[in-house]
Amino acid sequence: MKVDHITIPPGFWAGLNQLEIAPQDIARQAQLPLTMITEAHEVTVDQYFRIWQAYSDLIGDTAIGMIKLAAAFETSQYPPTVLATYHARNYRDALNRMARYKQMCPPESLRITDEGHYCTIDLEWVCSEQSVPPVLIGTTLAFLLELGRRGTGQPLTARSVEFSQSMGDVKALEAYFGCPVRINASSNRITLYQKDLDCSFISYNKELLEILTPVLDQSLDDQRSRSLADKVKWIMKRSLSGGRFDVQAVASELRMSDRTLQRRLTEEGTSYKQLLTQARHEQARKYLADSSLEIKEVAFLIGYEDQNSFYRAFRLWEGDTPSNWRSKYLAEILIPIIWRD
């Protein structure tokens, strides 16, 4: 499956707040605009990894960082994909749901293998050409065990855990997972006991699952059928302020050559240049609707190095200057409010 958008749930920020790490600290460390952190809950792979690396840099030791964050997450503040696992029938059902719904939130995927008395879960990355922050790898595997512990209400332990990179304090990791931890392995995986997977979840909610399951399954089907043009424009919107919106960068994000990308867009009746113009236009309107942003900030956020270039482009799109467009837009919003009052 190709990389699409990555959603950062509110629970992630809630967990960081518990650890006394503010979003602005993450934004500063990751060298991203604060609006990317606080408003755009969907980010590109590169931005996602930079956010996690920023957290790792701020927290210090990788092992301590992943353990603290795994323990701090609040289930209620996570999206339906996580709620569906937390309220599953048992641990096995929860893990299978997690592996299925992970398809909707790349860049990682889970491969579950049953081997006699044990069950191994391999963590794989869709974007294999990019370096994954160790703290993200560790937190993802820790979350799988944390899910079982919270769901069953029992202090479950793993049989073994393997990491392909250095993970900091290994003794702290072994104390958390309750098993030997191997570093510099060939893969990232956690091995669980089959007997634990049959443990019922005290958080099981049949009625909620009957509501969530068909909705999530439909969302997964819809995402699979999403057009390439939609995916390209989404990546563009999330990459404009970072300056990596050239065709090669977007093609790499989708794991295809730039020639293949151009050809497939032509087959869909559009082009890379047209989509870039649409993405910039749509984002410009969105940002201008926010009166707290200065015009020069809007220009930067949609990838223009100077304000004059943005002004010329916006006149072509709307037949007006950004300032006049904003004034008219805000006036249209205020008039109904005034009449209502």
PDB file of C-alpha atoms in Angstrom, residues 16 19 28 42 45 65 73 81 105 139 152 188 213 220 232 275 285 294 323:
ATOM      1  CA  LEU A  16       2.950  15.027  25.637  1.00  0.00           C
ATOM      2  CA  LEU A  19       5.001  14.838  30.132  1.00  0.00           C
ATOM      3  CA  ARG A  28      10.433  24.617  17.288  1.00  0.00           C
ATOM      4  CA  GLU A  42      -2.661  15.308   9.030  1.00  0.00           C
ATOM      5  CA  VAL A  45       5.763  11.169   6.381  1.00  0.00           C
ATOM      6  CA  GLY A  65      10.689   8.431  26.134  1.00  0.00           C
ATOM      7  CA  PHE A  73      -1.868   7.818  26.394  1.00  0.00           C
ATOM      8  CA  THR A  81      -9.532   3.037  14.830  1.00  0.00           C
ATOM      9  CA  CYS A 105      -2.860   5.359   8.977  1.00  0.00           C
ATOM     10  CA  THR A 139       6.436   3.375  21.176  1.00  0.00           C
ATOM     11  CA  THR A 152      -7.411  -7.361  29.979  1.00  0.00           C
ATOM     12  CA  ASN A 188      11.445  -4.787  14.742  1.00  0.00           C
ATOM     13  CA  THR A 213     -16.906  -1.659  12.591  1.00  0.00           C
ATOM     14  CA  LEU A 220     -10.935   1.639   4.552  1.00  0.00           C
ATOM     15  CA  VAL A 232      -1.021  13.989  -4.827  1.00  0.00           C
ATOM     16  CA  LEU A 275      -2.801  20.070  -9.043  1.00  0.00           C
ATOM     17  CA  ARG A 285      -8.217  30.636   0.839  1.00  0.00           C
ATOM     18  CA  GLU A 294      -0.308  37.843   8.236  1.00  0.00           C
ATOM     19  CA  SER A 323      -6.071  41.673   1.542  1.00  0.00           C
TER      20      SER A 323
END
